[in-house]
Tab-separated table of C-alpha atoms in Angstrom:
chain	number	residue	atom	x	y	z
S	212	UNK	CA	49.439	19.872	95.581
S	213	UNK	CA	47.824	22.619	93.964
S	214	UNK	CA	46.182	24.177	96.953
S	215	UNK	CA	49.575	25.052	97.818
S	216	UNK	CA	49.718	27.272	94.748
S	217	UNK	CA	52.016	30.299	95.270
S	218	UNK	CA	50.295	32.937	96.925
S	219	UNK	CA	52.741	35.119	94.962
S	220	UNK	CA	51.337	33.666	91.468
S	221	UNK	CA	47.328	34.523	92.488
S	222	UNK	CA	47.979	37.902	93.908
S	223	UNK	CA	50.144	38.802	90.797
S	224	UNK	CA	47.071	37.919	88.409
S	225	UNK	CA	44.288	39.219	90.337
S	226	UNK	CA	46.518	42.656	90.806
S	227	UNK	CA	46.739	42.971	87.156
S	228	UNK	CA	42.610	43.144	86.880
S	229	UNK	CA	42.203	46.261	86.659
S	230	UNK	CA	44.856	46.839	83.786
S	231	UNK	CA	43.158	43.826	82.206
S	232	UNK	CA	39.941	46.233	81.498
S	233	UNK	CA	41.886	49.084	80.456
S	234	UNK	CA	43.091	49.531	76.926
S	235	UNK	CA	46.070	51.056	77.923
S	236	UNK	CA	49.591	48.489	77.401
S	237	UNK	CA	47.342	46.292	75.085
S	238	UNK	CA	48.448	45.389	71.409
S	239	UNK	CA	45.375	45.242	69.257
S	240	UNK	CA	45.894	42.418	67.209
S	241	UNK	CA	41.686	41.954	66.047
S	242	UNK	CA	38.683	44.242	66.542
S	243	UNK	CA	35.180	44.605	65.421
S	244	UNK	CA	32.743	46.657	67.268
S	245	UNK	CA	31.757	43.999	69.967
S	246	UNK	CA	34.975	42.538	69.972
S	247	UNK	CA	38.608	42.186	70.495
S	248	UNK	CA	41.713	40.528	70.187
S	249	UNK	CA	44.662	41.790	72.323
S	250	UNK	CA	48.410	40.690	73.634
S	251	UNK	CA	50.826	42.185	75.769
S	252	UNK	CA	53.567	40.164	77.808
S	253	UNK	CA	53.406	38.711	80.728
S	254	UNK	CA	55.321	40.365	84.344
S	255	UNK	CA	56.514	37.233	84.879
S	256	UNK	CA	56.980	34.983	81.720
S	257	UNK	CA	55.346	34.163	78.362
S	258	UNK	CA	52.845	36.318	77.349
S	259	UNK	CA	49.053	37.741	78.123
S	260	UNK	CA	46.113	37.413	75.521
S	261	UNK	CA	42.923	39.188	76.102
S	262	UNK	CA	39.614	38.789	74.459
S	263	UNK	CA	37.545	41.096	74.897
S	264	UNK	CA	33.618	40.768	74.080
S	265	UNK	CA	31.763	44.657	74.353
S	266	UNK	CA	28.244	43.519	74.391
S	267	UNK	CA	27.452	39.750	75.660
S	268	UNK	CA	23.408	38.997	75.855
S	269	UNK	CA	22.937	36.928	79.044
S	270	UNK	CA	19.346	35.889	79.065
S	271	UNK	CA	18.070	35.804	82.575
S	272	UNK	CA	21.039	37.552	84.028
S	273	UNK	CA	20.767	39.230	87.986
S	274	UNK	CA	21.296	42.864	87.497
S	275	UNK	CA	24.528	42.999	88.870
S	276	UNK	CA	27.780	41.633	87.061
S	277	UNK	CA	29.175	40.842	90.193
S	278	UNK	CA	26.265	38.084	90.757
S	279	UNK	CA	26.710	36.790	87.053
S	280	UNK	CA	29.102	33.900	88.075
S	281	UNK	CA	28.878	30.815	90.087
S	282	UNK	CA	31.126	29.990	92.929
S	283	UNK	CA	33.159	26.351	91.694
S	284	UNK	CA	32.222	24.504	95.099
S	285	UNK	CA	28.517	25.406	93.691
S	286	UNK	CA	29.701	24.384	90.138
S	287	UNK	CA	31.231	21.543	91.225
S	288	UNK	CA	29.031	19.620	93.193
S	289	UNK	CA	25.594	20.511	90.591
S	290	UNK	CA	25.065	20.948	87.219
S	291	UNK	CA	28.360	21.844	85.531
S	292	UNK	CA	29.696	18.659	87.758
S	293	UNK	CA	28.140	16.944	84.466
S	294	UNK	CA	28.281	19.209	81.971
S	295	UNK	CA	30.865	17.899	79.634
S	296	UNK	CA	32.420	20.381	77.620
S	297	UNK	CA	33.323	21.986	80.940
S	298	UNK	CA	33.057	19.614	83.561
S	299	UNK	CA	34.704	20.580	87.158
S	300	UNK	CA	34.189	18.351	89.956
S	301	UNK	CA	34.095	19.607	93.443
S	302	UNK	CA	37.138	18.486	96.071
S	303	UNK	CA	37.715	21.161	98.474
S	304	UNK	CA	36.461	24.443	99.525
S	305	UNK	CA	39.345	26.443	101.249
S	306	UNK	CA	37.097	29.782	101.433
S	307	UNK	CA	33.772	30.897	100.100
S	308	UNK	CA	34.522	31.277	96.692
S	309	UNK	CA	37.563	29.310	96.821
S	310	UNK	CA	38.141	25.304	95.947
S	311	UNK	CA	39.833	22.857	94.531
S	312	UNK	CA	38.631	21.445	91.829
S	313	UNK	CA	38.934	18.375	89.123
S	314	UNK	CA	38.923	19.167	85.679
S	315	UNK	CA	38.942	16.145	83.371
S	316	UNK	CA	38.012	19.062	80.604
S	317	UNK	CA	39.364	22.392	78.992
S	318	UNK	CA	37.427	24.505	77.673
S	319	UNK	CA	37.522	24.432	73.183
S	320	UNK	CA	38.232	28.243	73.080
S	321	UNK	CA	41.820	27.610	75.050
S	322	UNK	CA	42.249	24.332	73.292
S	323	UNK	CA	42.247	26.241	70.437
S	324	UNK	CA	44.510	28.957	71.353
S	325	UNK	CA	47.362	26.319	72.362
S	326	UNK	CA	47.560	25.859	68.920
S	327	UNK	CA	48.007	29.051	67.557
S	328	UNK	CA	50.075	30.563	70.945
S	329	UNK	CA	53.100	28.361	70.795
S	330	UNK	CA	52.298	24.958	71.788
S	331	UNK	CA	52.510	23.109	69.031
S	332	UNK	CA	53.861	20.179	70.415
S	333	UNK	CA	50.386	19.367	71.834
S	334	UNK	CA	52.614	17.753	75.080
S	335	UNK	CA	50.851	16.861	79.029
S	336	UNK	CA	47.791	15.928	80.631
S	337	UNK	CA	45.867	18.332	78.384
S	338	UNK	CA	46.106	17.449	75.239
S	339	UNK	CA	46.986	13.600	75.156
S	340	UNK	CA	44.547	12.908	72.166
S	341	UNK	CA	45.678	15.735	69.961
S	342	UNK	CA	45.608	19.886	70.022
S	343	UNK	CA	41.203	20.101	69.534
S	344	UNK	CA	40.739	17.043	71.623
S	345	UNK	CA	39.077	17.337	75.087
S	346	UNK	CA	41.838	15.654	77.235
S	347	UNK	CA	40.744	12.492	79.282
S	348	UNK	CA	43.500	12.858	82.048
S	349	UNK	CA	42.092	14.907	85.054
S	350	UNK	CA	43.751	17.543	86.595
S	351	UNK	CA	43.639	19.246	90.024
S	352	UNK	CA	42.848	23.259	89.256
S	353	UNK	CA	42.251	26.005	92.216
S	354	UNK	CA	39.534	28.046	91.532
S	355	UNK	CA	38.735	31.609	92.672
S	356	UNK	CA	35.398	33.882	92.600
S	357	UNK	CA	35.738	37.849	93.577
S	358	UNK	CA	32.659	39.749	93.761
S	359	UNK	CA	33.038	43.672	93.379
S	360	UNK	CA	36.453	43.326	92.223
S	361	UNK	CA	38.443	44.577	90.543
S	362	UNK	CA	35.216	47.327	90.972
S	363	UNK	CA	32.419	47.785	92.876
S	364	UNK	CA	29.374	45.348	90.279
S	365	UNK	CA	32.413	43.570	88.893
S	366	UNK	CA	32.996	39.840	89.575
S	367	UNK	CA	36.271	38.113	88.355
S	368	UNK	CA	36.904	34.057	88.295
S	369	UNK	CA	40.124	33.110	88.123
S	370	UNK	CA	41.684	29.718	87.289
S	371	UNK	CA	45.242	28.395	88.724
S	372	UNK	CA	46.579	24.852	87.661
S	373	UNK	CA	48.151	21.978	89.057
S	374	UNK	CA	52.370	22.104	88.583
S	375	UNK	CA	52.130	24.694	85.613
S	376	UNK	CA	49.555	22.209	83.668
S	377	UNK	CA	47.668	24.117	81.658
S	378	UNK	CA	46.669	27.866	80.936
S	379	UNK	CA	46.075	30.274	83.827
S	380	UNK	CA	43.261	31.879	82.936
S	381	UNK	CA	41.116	35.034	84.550
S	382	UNK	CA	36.825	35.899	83.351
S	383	UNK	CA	35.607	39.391	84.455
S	384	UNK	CA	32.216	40.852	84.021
S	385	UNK	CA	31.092	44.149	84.056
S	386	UNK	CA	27.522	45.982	83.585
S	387	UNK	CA	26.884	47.841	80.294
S	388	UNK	CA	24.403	50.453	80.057
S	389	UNK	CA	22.127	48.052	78.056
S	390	UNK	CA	20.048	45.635	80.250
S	391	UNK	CA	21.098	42.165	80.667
S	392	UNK	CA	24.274	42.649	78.412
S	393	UNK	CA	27.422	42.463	79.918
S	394	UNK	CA	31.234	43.049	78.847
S	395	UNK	CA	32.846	39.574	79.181
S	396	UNK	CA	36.690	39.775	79.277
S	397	UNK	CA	38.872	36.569	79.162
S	398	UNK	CA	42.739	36.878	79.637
S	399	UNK	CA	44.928	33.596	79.775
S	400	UNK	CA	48.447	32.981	79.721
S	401	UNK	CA	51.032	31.519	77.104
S	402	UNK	CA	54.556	30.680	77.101
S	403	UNK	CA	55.344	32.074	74.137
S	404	UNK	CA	57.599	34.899	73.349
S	405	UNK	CA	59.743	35.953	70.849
S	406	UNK	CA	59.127	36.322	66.861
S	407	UNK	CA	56.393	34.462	66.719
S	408	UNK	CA	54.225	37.820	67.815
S	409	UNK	CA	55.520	39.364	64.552
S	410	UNK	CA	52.247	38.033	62.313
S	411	UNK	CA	49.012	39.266	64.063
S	412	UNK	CA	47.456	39.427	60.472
S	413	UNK	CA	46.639	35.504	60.593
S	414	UNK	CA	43.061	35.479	59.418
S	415	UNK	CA	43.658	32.492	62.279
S	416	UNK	CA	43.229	35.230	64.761
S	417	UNK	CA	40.752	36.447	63.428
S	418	UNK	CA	38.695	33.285	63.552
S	419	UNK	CA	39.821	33.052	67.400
S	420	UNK	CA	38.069	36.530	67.833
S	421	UNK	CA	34.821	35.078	66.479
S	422	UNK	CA	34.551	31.959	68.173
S	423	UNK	CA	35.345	32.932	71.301
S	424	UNK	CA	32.183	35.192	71.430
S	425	UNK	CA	30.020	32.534	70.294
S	426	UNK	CA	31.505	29.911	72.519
S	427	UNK	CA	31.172	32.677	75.438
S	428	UNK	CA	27.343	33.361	74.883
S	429	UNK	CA	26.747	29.740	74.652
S	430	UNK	CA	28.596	29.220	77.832
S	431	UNK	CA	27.225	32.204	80.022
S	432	UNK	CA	23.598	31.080	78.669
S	433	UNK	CA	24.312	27.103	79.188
S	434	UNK	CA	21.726	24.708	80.292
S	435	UNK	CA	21.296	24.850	83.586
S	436	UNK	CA	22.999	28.285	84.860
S	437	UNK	CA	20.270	30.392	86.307
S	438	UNK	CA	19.457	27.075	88.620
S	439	UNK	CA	23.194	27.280	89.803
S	440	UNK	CA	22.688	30.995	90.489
S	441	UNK	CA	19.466	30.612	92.710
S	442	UNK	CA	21.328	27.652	94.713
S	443	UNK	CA	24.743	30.077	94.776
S	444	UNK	CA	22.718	32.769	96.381
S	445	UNK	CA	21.405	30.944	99.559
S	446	UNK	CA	24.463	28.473	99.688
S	447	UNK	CA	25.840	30.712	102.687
S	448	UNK	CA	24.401	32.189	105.628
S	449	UNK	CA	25.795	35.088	107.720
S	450	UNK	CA	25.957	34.959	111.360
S	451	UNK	CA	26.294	37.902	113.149
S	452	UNK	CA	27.492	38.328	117.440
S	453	UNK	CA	25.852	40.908	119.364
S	454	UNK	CA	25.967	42.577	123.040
S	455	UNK	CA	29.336	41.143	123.897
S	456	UNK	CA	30.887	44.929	124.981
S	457	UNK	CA	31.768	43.713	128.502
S	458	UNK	CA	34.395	41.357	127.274
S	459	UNK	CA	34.640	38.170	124.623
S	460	UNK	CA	31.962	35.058	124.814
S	461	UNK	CA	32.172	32.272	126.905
S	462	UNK	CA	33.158	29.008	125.364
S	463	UNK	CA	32.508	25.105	127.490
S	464	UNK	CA	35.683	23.886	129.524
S	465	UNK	CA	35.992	21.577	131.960
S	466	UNK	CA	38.394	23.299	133.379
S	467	UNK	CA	36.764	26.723	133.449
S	468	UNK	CA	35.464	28.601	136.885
S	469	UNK	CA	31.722	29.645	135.568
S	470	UNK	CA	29.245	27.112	136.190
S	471	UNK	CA	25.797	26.678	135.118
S	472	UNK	CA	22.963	24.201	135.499
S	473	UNK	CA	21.869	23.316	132.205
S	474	UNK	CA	17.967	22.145	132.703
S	475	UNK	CA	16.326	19.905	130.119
S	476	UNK	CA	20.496	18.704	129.227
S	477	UNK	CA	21.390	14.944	129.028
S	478	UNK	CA	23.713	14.775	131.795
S	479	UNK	CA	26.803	13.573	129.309
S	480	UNK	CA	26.018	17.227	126.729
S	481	UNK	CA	25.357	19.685	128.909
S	482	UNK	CA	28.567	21.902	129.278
S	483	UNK	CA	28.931	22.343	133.097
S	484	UNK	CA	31.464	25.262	132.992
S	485	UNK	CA	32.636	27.738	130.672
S	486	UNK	CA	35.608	30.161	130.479
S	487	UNK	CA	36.756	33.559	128.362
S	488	UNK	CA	37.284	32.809	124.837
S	489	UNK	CA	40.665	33.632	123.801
S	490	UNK	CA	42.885	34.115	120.685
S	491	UNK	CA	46.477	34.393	120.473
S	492	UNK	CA	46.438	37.907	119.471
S	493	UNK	CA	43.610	38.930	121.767
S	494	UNK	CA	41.273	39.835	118.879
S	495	UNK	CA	37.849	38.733	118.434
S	496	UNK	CA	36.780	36.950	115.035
S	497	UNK	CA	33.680	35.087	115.458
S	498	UNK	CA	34.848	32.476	112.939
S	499	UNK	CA	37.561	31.086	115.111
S	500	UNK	CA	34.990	31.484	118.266
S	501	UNK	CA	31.938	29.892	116.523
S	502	UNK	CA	34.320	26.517	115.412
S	503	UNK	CA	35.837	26.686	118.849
S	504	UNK	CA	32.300	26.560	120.539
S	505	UNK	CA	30.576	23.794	118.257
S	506	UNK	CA	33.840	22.007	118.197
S	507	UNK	CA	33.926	21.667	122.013
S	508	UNK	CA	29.726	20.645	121.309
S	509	UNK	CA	30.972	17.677	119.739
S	510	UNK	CA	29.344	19.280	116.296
S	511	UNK	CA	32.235	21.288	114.875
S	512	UNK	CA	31.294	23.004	111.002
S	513	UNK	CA	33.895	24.853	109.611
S	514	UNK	CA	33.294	28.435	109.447
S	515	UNK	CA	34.792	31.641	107.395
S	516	UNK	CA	35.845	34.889	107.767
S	517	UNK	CA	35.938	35.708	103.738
S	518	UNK	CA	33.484	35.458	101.230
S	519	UNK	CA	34.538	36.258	97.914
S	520	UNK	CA	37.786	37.914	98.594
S	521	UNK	CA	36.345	40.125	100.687
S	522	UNK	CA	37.091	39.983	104.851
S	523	UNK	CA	34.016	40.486	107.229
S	524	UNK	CA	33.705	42.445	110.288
S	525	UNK	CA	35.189	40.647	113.365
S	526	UNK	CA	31.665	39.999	114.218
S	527	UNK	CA	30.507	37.972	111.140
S	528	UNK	CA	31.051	34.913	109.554
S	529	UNK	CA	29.963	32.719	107.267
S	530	UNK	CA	28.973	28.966	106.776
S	531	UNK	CA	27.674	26.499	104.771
S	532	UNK	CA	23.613	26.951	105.090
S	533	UNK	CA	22.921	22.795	104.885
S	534	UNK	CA	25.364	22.419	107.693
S	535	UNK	CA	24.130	25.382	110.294
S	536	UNK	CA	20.404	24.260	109.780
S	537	UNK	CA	21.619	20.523	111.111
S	538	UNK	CA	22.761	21.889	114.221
S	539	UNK	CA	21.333	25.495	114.641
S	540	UNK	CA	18.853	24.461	117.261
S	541	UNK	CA	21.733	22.372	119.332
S	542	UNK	CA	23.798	25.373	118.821
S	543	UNK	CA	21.377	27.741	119.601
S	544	UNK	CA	20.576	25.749	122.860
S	545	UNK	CA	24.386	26.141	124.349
S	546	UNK	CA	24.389	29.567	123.419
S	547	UNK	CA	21.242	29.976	126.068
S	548	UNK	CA	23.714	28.694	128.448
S	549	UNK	CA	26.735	31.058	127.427
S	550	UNK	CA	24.232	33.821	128.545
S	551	UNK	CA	23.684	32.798	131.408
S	552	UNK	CA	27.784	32.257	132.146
S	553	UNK	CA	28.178	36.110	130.722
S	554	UNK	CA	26.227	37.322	133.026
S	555	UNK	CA	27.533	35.476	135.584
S	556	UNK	CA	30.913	36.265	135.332
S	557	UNK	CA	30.321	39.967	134.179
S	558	UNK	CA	27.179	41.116	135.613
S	559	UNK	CA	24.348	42.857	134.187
S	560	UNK	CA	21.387	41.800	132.304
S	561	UNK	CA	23.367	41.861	128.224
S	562	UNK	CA	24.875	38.891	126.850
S	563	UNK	CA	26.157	38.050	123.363
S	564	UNK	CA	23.439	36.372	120.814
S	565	UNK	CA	23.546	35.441	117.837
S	566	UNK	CA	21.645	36.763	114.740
S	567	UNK	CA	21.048	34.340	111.249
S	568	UNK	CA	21.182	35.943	107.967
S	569	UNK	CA	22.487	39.079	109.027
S	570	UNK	CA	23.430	41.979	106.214
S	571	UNK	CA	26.371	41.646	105.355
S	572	UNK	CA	29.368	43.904	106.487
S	573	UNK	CA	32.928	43.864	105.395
S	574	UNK	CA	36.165	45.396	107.109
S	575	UNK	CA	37.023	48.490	105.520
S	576	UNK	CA	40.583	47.922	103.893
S	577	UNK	CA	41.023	44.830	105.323
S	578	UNK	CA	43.678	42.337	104.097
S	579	UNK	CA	43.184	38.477	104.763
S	580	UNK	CA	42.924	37.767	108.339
S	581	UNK	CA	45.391	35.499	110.271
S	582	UNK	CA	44.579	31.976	111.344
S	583	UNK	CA	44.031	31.280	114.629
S	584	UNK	CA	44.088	27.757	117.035
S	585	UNK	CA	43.368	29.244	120.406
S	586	UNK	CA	40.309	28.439	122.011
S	587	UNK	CA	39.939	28.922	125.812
S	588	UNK	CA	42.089	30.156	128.682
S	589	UNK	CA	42.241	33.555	130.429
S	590	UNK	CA	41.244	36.889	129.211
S	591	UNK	CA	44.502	38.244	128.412
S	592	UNK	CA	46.052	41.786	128.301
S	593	UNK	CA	45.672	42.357	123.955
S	594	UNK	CA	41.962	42.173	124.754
S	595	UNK	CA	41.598	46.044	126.225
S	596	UNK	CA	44.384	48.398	124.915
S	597	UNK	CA	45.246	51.952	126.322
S	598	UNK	CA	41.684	53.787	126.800
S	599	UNK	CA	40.966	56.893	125.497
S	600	UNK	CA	39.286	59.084	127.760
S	601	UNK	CA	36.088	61.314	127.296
S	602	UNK	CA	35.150	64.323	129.730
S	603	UNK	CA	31.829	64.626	129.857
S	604	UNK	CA	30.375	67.618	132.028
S	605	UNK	CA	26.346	67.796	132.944
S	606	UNK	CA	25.051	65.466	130.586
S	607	UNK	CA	24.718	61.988	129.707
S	608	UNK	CA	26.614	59.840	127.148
S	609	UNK	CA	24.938	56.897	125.525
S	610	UNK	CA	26.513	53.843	124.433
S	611	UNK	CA	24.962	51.589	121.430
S	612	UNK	CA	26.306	48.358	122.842
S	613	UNK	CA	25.093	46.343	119.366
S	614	UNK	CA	27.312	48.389	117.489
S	615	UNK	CA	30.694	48.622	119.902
S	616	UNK	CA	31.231	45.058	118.960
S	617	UNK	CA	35.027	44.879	119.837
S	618	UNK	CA	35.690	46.344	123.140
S	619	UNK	CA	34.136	46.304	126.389
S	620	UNK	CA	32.837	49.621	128.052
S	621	UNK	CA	33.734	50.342	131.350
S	622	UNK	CA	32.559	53.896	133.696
S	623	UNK	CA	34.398	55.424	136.363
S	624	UNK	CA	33.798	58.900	138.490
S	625	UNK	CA	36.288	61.228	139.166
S	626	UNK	CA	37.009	63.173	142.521
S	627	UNK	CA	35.125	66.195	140.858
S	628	UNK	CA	31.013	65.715	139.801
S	629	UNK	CA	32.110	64.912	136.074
S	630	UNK	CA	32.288	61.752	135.189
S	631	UNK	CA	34.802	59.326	132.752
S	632	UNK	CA	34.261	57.050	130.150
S	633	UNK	CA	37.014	54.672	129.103
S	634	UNK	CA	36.876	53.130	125.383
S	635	UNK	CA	39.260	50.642	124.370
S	636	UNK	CA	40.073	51.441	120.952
């Protein structure tokens, strides 16, 4: 199955992005002024070419390159779900910017370059009909979107097939100083090697040059792009946890020891008790708590702690927009309820809530966060880890509780008239 494409085989091409807009290790084999024609070979097998175009026109274009493309579950399920020449049909979407998708289609431009790169023999799913032919036989493709990468305004789409069908491929954008013109670079793989790299002066490459920047203006100007865009850019929402410093949320369980009389509640949805959400690790992620708490609802919608590469604060998440608004105000309901447990079982008068279209935040550094299964059960050790203590002699220290989202805050007086205050950090 191809969503259980080597993790290996996607880090190795997006960790070659940067070199892929560099000059540097690149055989020239074509250039013009807004154009170029490159090869080098590959790290592991077959060889790299890169076309790079200097000075795309992109009517309509957001300012940013990193907004230029569309995520493929938003491709897939509108417009370019019918759009021929590159049709992709929408099947899964393992992350925000990540899905599986069915491509009964290859683009001309790569069609093209089979012929001239090596495979000659015009063999597999995509090229049945002959080497220029669309091919009729779909295929199951992963497809990835990262914004800011592999620099802050660049966005990069790559494309990873289905048991080595097809050309890997990888699109980056990047602002030029000229408004609403871009530099558009496609890379994609080939399995060729050997002396058939000895004659780059083919006027065939040449001709590849050329076409490809035609073929790419067409494509990032196509009928019906700047719709996908505005869909792309509320297809999400952020949710953001606040005020939970005196310990995680609480999450329904039969089992658990806080009750609370739910008034205005059905008798058979009102959650009578609640307990201490819990992970295995003892850290907070609000993804794993938020499909935890609607799951136990009986209106579970998956959830995300990425969104376009990039890792969010353990205090944000992310979810389809269509699905929170059909069960925000049930949602929103029970979380009146987990209040009221907080406070129960901590004290006090704060208690997490949650916030809708927050700004978004992401973890500094952050690699891809671990999944998680754990829902309820005891507050457990991990939670709090060795304090680090303050002195703090005649005056008073203040405590933004919104922003010390991880740990809880606890105060404690010493024999003397100083006081102590324990973070967990």
């Amino acid at each position: 199955k191809v969503g259980e494409t080597a993790p290996e085989k996607m880090s190795a091409w997006f960790s070659l992005a940067s070199a892929m807009m560099s000059d540097s290790d690149w055989e020239v084999a074509d250039a013009r002024p807004d154009a170029s024609l490159s090869h080098r070979s590959c790290p592991w097998g077959g060889h790299l070419i890169k076309i790079d175009l200097k000075n795309l026109h992109i009517q309509g274009a957001p300012e940013r390159a990193s907004d230029l493309m569309v995520r493929p579950e938003v491709r897939g399920q509108h417009h370019d779900r019918f759009f021929e020449e590159n049709k992709i049909e929408w099947q899964e979407t393992l992350a925000p910017g990540d899905a599986l998708v069915e491509q009964p289609s290859q683009m001309f431009i790569l069609r093209m370059a089979a012929l001239l790169f090596g495979n000659f023999a015009c063999h597999g799913p995509f090229m049945q009909k002959g080497c220029l032919e669309a091919r009729t036989f779909p295929v199951l493709a992963r497809h990835q979107l990262r914004r800011d990468f592999p620099e802050e305004g660049d966005s990069s789409y790559a494309v990873f097939t289905s048991d080595g069908v097809g050309q890997e491929q990888m699109t980056i954008c990047r602002n030029t100083d000229k408004h609403q013109h871009f530099r558009i670079v496609l890379v994609f793989s080939t399995p060729t090697t050997g002396s058939f790299w000895v004659d780059w002066t083919s006027p065939s490459f040449q001709m590849l040059t050329d076409t490809t920047y035609t073929v790419m203006h067409w494509y990032m100007n196509r009928p019906g792009v700047q719709q996908m865009r505005a869909i792309d850019e509320n297809f999400y929402v952020c949710l953001a946890l606040r005020n939970y410093n005196r310990g995680p949320p609480m999450i329904p369980d039969e089992s658990g020891t806080t009750a609370i009389r739910a008034n205005g509640w059905e008798n058979s949805q009102r959650p009578r008790s609640w307990t201490r959400f819990q992970t295995g690790d003892g850290k907070f992620h609000l993804a794993e708590y938020l499909k935890c708490f609607t799951e136990s609802l009986g209106h579970g919608i998956p959830a995300f702690d990425t969104l376009d590469g990039k890792v969010l604060v353990p205090y944000q998440c992310v979810v389809l927009r269509r699905q929170w608004e059909s069960v925000r105000d049930y949602v929103q309901a029970a979380l009146t309820l987990q209040r009221a447990a907080y406070r129960r079982a901590n004290g006090g008068s704060r208690a997490p809530s949650l916030t809708e279209d927050a700004a978004l935040r992401y973890a500094e550094g952050a690699a891809q966060l671990p999944k998680v299964n754990w829902c309820a059960g005891e507050l457990k050790a991990p939670w709090t880890l060795e304090p680090t203590r303050v002195l703090v002699r005649k005056t008073t220290l203040e405590c933004d509780e919104e922003t010390n989202e991880l740990v809880p805050v606890r105060k404690t007086k010493s024999e003397s008239t100083t006081r102590m205050v324990a973070f967990s950090v």
